[in-house]
Amino acid sequence: MSQKVIISIKRLVPALIIGPASWLGPYIVMLGLFLPALLQELDAENKVAMLALFAATGSIISAISNMVAGALSDNTHSRFGKRAPWIVGGAFFFMLSMIGAAFSEGVAMLLVCWSIGQVALNFIVAPMVAWLDFAADEHKGKASSAYGGLGMALGNNGFNVIGAMFLGQFRLGFIIFGVITFIGVLLATLLVHEPSNLNEKEEAREEKQHYSFSMDSLRQVFPAWHIGRDYYLALIGKVFLGIGNFAITGYILYIMTDFLKLGDQTQSGIQLVNSIMFFIGVFMGFFAGPIADKFKILKLPVACSALFLALGALALYLFHDMTGVTIYAFCAGIGMGLWNSLDNYLNLQVIPDKDRVGFFLGIYNVGNSLPQAIGPVIAAAAIGIIGFSGVFVVSMVFALIASLCIFSIRSVTR
């Protein structure tokens, strides 16, 4: 068996902050602001349905490409290691596809560019989450908090504050944020400086010679429920919470303009929400992990984080003004800050096969990409049935189910 790669936490932590922030931030800005704005320009009458179409297409592409990217990176041997070639390549092609989106003159061309971007994005995401396994066991909590708490907080909210400034120049925004992704991901990859794994090529060749496909081997890849129960519950919880979150964030522009009727206050409203959520998320990223380690609690804060998101959605449902927006920002900020800081750490504790951490982290990461696509689809259906209030009902219900899933995990008691 090849020797496990350990990367210094001093290099890994900044990379795990810069890396996810660099792909998630621009993507969230484009999905939540630039894409809806461009669709409104290209097809204003069908903008809600078109956004749902883009989301559904992205969902299918993300699910497939994430698994393919993870499998390819697991079996890659190069002087730059397993993950780096795919991560940098994905960032480069994502940048090119977003530049193409900026020059799209019709919905069809935009859909093609967006779809290529989804593939490229997952060739960043799937290998990058496996960087968590480069941390020594005693530092995995710090690595998880850096990736999920600080990196995801920067990505989810920090970039939207800047992105809102480009609402009047959203085509330029596609280009600028595509370039930001490439530069940030490249910097993070250089910080990690994954060592060569060319020495593993011969070992991998010998393993393939002894491998034969069977139903037993398939069951080993995806463990039965009684073996992987807690892992599957964590995965289901992640997907449901993500859907609850993106049901609102995916339509935040339309909520501000068509539902709350903020008009000229739309930009400031979006900046307020993301500023509050950003600072709370960063705070959680610094303190959630160390506090969880000190008091030996993990399941409880992760489960309660979903309840905070449900409370934030309830505020928007009850208060159709900036009061509701502010309460939502604080509650969702606490909820998503806690979740992003600790959910990867929780997943590390419930992985059914400790020898395949990278694989299971990659599958778990589908819980990031799928909700970003599925959430707006479900929200669009709710809008069509009962109006924009349906978005908040969807968010509450899915967040509550996510909380129940996490509370049902048995192997982590607190």
XYZ file of C-alpha atoms in Angstrom:
414
model
C 0.000 0.000 0.000
C 1.299 3.458 -0.918
C 2.264 5.808 1.865
C -0.445 8.288 2.870
C 0.272 11.874 1.799
C 0.352 14.384 4.675
C 0.468 18.099 3.882
C 1.547 20.661 6.475
C -1.477 22.309 8.085
C 0.271 25.673 7.620
C -0.010 25.222 3.842
C -3.252 23.285 3.844
C -5.399 25.721 5.848
C -4.885 28.775 3.592
C -5.362 26.569 0.524
C -8.601 25.161 1.963
C -9.848 28.714 2.478
C -8.761 30.179 -0.866
C -9.657 27.109 -2.945
C -13.370 26.654 -2.173
C -13.911 30.413 -1.949
C -12.468 30.797 -5.452
C -14.813 28.314 -7.134
C -17.905 28.650 -4.950
C -17.969 32.448 -4.690
C -17.984 33.215 -8.415
C -20.405 30.346 -9.058
C -22.883 31.595 -6.435
C -22.695 35.128 -7.859
C -23.284 33.871 -11.387
C -26.091 31.497 -10.395
C -27.895 33.897 -8.074
C -27.287 37.245 -9.806
C -25.689 37.240 -13.258
C -27.541 34.256 -14.754
C -31.021 35.503 -13.693
C -30.138 38.997 -14.943
C -28.945 37.679 -18.315
C -32.011 35.431 -18.674
C -34.199 38.435 -17.940
C -32.464 40.280 -20.767
C -32.704 37.365 -23.209
C -36.197 36.060 -22.336
C -37.935 38.166 -19.677
C -41.333 36.495 -20.162
C -40.014 33.004 -19.358
C -37.197 33.909 -16.952
C -38.453 31.794 -14.015
C -38.963 28.713 -16.171
C -35.627 29.274 -17.919
C -33.784 29.527 -14.609
C -35.393 26.228 -13.564
C -34.286 24.657 -16.876
C -30.707 25.778 -16.311
C -30.874 24.448 -12.764
C -32.231 21.051 -13.847
C -29.598 20.720 -16.568
C -26.907 21.684 -14.092
C -28.206 19.110 -11.610
C -27.816 16.217 -14.025
C -24.446 17.373 -15.307
C -23.111 18.026 -11.795
C -24.120 14.607 -10.465
C -22.444 12.776 -13.332
C -19.341 14.925 -13.736
C -18.658 14.998 -9.982
C -18.446 11.215 -9.792
C -16.407 10.984 -13.003
C -13.997 13.684 -11.813
C -13.545 11.980 -8.448
C -12.885 8.600 -10.035
C -10.421 10.015 -12.566
C -8.478 11.916 -9.922
C -8.322 8.821 -7.703
C -6.623 6.945 -10.535
C -4.331 9.703 -11.799
C -0.550 9.423 -11.571
C 1.521 12.480 -12.390
C 4.459 14.518 -11.169
C 1.867 16.976 -9.806
C -0.046 14.334 -7.836
C -3.593 12.983 -8.205
C -5.691 16.081 -7.729
C -3.783 19.115 -9.006
C -3.965 18.470 -12.791
C -7.752 18.110 -12.732
C -8.298 21.044 -10.375
C -6.254 23.506 -12.427
C -7.621 22.183 -15.723
C -11.193 22.485 -14.450
C -10.582 26.078 -13.338
C -9.166 27.005 -16.743
C -12.104 25.600 -18.699
C -14.598 27.085 -16.242
C -13.077 30.499 -16.914
C -13.364 29.992 -20.682
C -16.982 28.832 -20.449
C -17.999 31.864 -18.371
C -16.338 34.171 -20.891
C -18.447 32.408 -23.517
C -21.562 32.985 -21.403
C -20.760 36.696 -21.269
C -20.948 36.903 -25.071
C -24.080 34.746 -25.438
C -26.756 36.346 -27.600
C -29.405 33.677 -27.083
C -30.637 31.219 -24.454
C -29.355 28.189 -26.409
C -25.765 29.442 -26.550
C -25.935 30.449 -22.906
C -27.157 26.969 -21.944
C -24.261 25.335 -23.809
C -21.690 27.588 -22.098
C -23.329 27.087 -18.713
C -23.355 23.296 -19.153
C -19.665 23.187 -20.090
C -18.994 25.353 -17.045
C -20.828 22.875 -14.813
C -18.607 20.031 -16.015
C -15.461 22.096 -15.528
C -16.591 23.244 -12.084
C -16.988 19.688 -10.829
C -13.499 18.841 -11.995
C -12.419 21.468 -9.462
C -14.819 20.488 -6.695
C -14.523 16.694 -6.560
C -10.704 16.502 -6.381
C -10.406 19.566 -4.133
C -12.595 18.222 -1.330
C -10.207 15.259 -1.136
C -7.537 17.703 0.056
C -9.123 17.285 3.501
C -7.544 13.844 3.686
C -4.086 15.412 3.339
C -4.429 16.732 6.906
C -2.967 14.729 9.785
C -5.607 13.120 12.016
C -5.060 15.640 14.800
C -5.666 18.522 12.367
C -8.675 17.240 10.428
C -11.063 19.405 12.460
C -9.075 22.520 11.580
C -8.981 21.484 7.925
C -12.741 20.921 7.839
C -13.418 24.259 9.499
C -11.077 26.029 7.073
C -12.729 24.460 4.039
C -16.355 24.566 5.129
C -16.418 27.424 7.626
C -14.074 30.054 6.233
C -13.778 29.027 2.584
C -17.485 28.340 2.109
C -18.451 31.499 4.032
C -16.292 33.578 1.717
C -17.744 31.762 -1.268
C -21.392 31.807 -0.243
C -21.617 35.405 0.933
C -18.412 37.383 0.604
C -18.432 37.429 -3.193
C -22.111 38.375 -3.451
C -21.354 41.701 -1.785
C -19.001 42.495 -4.667
C -21.143 40.711 -7.243
C -24.127 42.973 -6.515
C -22.031 45.905 -7.757
C -21.942 44.300 -11.214
C -25.705 43.921 -11.619
C -25.629 46.765 -14.122
C -22.705 45.133 -15.982
C -23.437 41.463 -15.465
C -21.840 40.368 -18.753
C -18.550 41.872 -17.608
C -19.192 40.184 -14.261
C -19.164 36.727 -15.914
C -15.697 37.442 -17.294
C -14.230 38.969 -14.126
C -15.490 36.246 -11.813
C -14.413 33.505 -14.232
C -10.863 34.905 -14.128
C -11.040 35.144 -10.326
C -11.866 31.422 -10.179
C -8.839 30.453 -12.247
C -6.372 32.661 -10.366
C -7.671 31.683 -6.908
C -7.760 27.954 -7.629
C -4.276 28.061 -9.140
C -2.947 29.853 -6.046
C -4.560 27.302 -3.719
C -3.093 24.423 -5.743
C 0.374 25.948 -5.566
C 0.007 26.315 -1.786
C -0.894 22.648 -1.347
C 1.974 21.621 -3.655
C 0.832 18.017 -3.874
C 3.827 15.697 -4.315
C 4.354 13.433 -7.298
C 2.646 10.040 -7.132
C 4.274 8.473 -10.184
C 5.671 5.786 -7.885
C 2.113 4.509 -7.349
C 1.591 3.684 -11.031
C 3.092 0.191 -10.870
C 1.171 -0.640 -7.703
C -2.071 0.503 -9.326
C -1.353 -1.654 -12.389
C -0.909 -4.734 -10.189
C -4.159 -4.040 -8.342
C -6.062 -3.796 -11.644
C -4.711 -7.185 -12.711
C -6.225 -8.794 -9.596
C -9.544 -6.963 -9.851
C -12.687 -8.398 -11.417
C -16.158 -6.877 -11.429
C -18.956 -8.574 -9.463
C -22.059 -7.643 -7.491
C -19.981 -8.050 -4.332
C -17.517 -5.434 -5.576
C -20.417 -3.081 -6.356
C -21.767 -3.544 -2.829
C -18.330 -2.708 -1.476
C -18.342 0.563 -3.430
C -21.778 1.514 -2.084
C -22.209 -0.176 1.330
C -25.584 -1.556 2.365
C -27.828 0.637 4.498
C -27.058 -1.218 7.733
C -23.339 -0.556 7.183
C -23.437 2.985 5.815
C -26.619 4.162 7.595
C -25.093 7.161 9.375
C -23.134 8.206 6.288
C -26.258 8.076 4.150
C -28.215 10.063 6.742
C -25.505 12.734 6.744
C -25.580 12.806 2.942
C -29.397 13.066 2.809
C -29.286 15.795 5.442
C -26.706 17.734 3.433
C -28.779 17.522 0.249
C -32.016 18.560 1.983
C -30.403 21.466 3.826
C -28.757 22.597 0.609
C -32.094 22.548 -1.217
C -33.678 24.557 1.586
C -30.878 27.099 1.373
C -30.700 27.442 -2.400
C -34.471 27.595 -2.771
C -34.099 31.111 -1.393
C -30.610 32.131 -2.571
C -31.270 30.877 -6.113
C -34.165 33.333 -6.422
C -32.855 36.097 -4.162
C -32.835 38.640 -7.006
C -36.456 37.933 -7.938
C -37.489 37.828 -4.263
C -36.059 41.309 -3.797
C -37.558 42.747 -6.996
C -40.818 40.864 -7.644
C -41.874 39.862 -4.115
C -40.520 42.486 -1.730
C -40.702 45.229 -4.390
C -37.485 46.883 -3.178
C -36.836 48.643 -6.478
C -33.763 50.844 -6.128
C -33.007 49.205 -2.770
C -32.458 45.788 -4.381
C -28.674 46.114 -4.586
C -28.366 47.386 -1.006
C -30.738 44.655 0.202
C -28.639 41.908 -1.395
C -25.464 43.456 -0.007
C -27.007 43.659 3.487
C -28.022 39.981 3.476
C -24.653 38.796 2.240
C -22.653 41.109 4.504
C -24.447 39.824 7.612
C -24.182 36.187 6.515
C -20.547 36.641 5.559
C -19.395 38.058 8.893
C -21.397 35.529 10.902
C -20.075 32.720 8.697
C -16.471 33.830 9.181
C -17.037 34.047 12.942
C -18.372 30.485 12.941
C -15.450 29.354 10.808
C -12.970 30.589 13.400
C -14.722 29.270 16.500
C -17.139 26.422 15.656
C -14.439 23.821 15.048
C -12.304 24.549 18.132
C -15.410 24.717 20.386
C -16.705 21.424 18.995
C -13.304 19.825 19.675
C -13.063 21.237 23.197
C -16.541 20.209 24.371
C -16.699 17.031 22.234
C -19.951 18.030 20.541
C -20.540 17.661 16.829
C -23.940 16.212 15.962
C -25.914 18.702 18.080
C -24.598 21.935 16.486
C -24.873 20.497 12.964
C -28.494 19.425 13.534
C -29.389 22.761 15.166
C -27.852 24.678 12.273
C -30.679 23.424 10.043
C -33.225 24.704 12.565
C -31.719 28.195 12.311
C -32.145 28.118 8.527
C -35.802 27.117 8.944
C -36.280 30.017 11.368
C -34.793 32.434 8.830
C -37.175 31.218 6.113
C -40.077 31.633 8.534
C -39.072 35.284 9.083
C -39.279 35.972 5.335
C -42.640 34.214 5.224
C -44.043 36.391 8.031
C -42.380 39.761 7.358
C -42.482 41.014 3.775
C -40.026 43.875 4.295
C -36.451 44.621 5.336
C -37.234 43.395 8.858
C -37.805 39.903 7.493
C -34.708 40.205 5.317
C -32.540 41.183 8.295
C -33.869 38.406 10.550
C -33.363 35.921 7.725
C -29.777 37.084 7.232
C -28.901 36.612 10.922
C -30.626 33.217 11.275
C -29.382 31.822 7.960
C -25.921 33.205 8.721
C -25.751 31.301 12.008
C -27.251 28.175 10.456
C -25.102 27.979 7.346
C -22.020 29.136 9.270
C -22.375 26.269 11.738
C -23.205 23.758 9.029
C -20.371 24.703 6.698
C -17.858 24.657 9.560
C -18.729 21.226 10.883
C -20.564 19.086 8.326
C -17.396 17.799 6.620
C -15.971 16.962 10.040
C -19.161 15.062 10.872
C -18.912 13.215 7.580
C -15.348 12.148 8.368
C -16.677 10.542 11.548
C -19.407 8.512 9.792
C -17.533 7.336 6.685
C -18.135 3.557 6.479
C -14.710 2.705 5.024
C -11.773 4.687 6.436
C -9.515 3.421 3.642
C -11.585 5.285 1.041
C -11.940 8.697 2.623
C -11.318 10.527 -0.643
C -14.012 8.572 -2.467
C -16.680 9.096 0.181
C -15.833 12.781 0.552
C -16.255 13.113 -3.203
C -19.684 11.461 -3.135
C -20.637 13.598 -0.129
C -19.660 16.673 -2.097
C -22.468 15.939 -4.571
C -24.564 17.309 -1.711
C -23.066 20.723 -2.530
C -23.719 20.756 -6.274
C -27.114 19.042 -6.454
C -28.982 21.473 -4.160
C -27.660 24.439 -6.122
C -29.452 22.998 -9.130
C -32.451 21.238 -7.573
C -33.364 24.017 -5.120
C -34.354 26.553 -7.770
C -36.353 23.880 -9.668
C -38.437 23.037 -6.607
C -38.751 26.725 -5.771
C -39.968 27.480 -9.305
C -42.687 24.843 -8.919
C -43.724 26.349 -5.567
C -43.806 29.848 -7.084
C -46.026 28.586 -9.872
C -48.480 27.007 -7.422
C -48.751 29.458 -4.519
C -46.467 32.377 -5.398
C -43.177 33.503 -3.866
C -44.342 32.569 -0.361
C -43.974 28.951 -1.486
C -40.198 29.402 -1.624
C -40.080 30.010 2.115
C -42.331 27.023 2.860
C -40.046 24.787 0.767
C -36.990 26.118 2.590
C -38.528 25.490 6.032
C -39.704 21.958 5.265
C -36.436 20.817 3.722
C -34.357 22.352 6.528
C -36.462 20.577 9.159
C -36.040 17.226 7.379
C -32.274 17.840 7.250
C -32.214 18.455 10.996
C -34.127 15.241 11.637
C -31.644 13.254 9.531
C -28.662 14.555 11.501
C -30.373 13.974 14.862
C -30.966 10.345 13.742
C -27.228 9.586 13.383
C -26.224 7.035 16.028
C -22.436 6.647 15.824
C -21.884 10.292 16.836
C -23.728 10.720 20.111
C -23.320 14.454 20.791
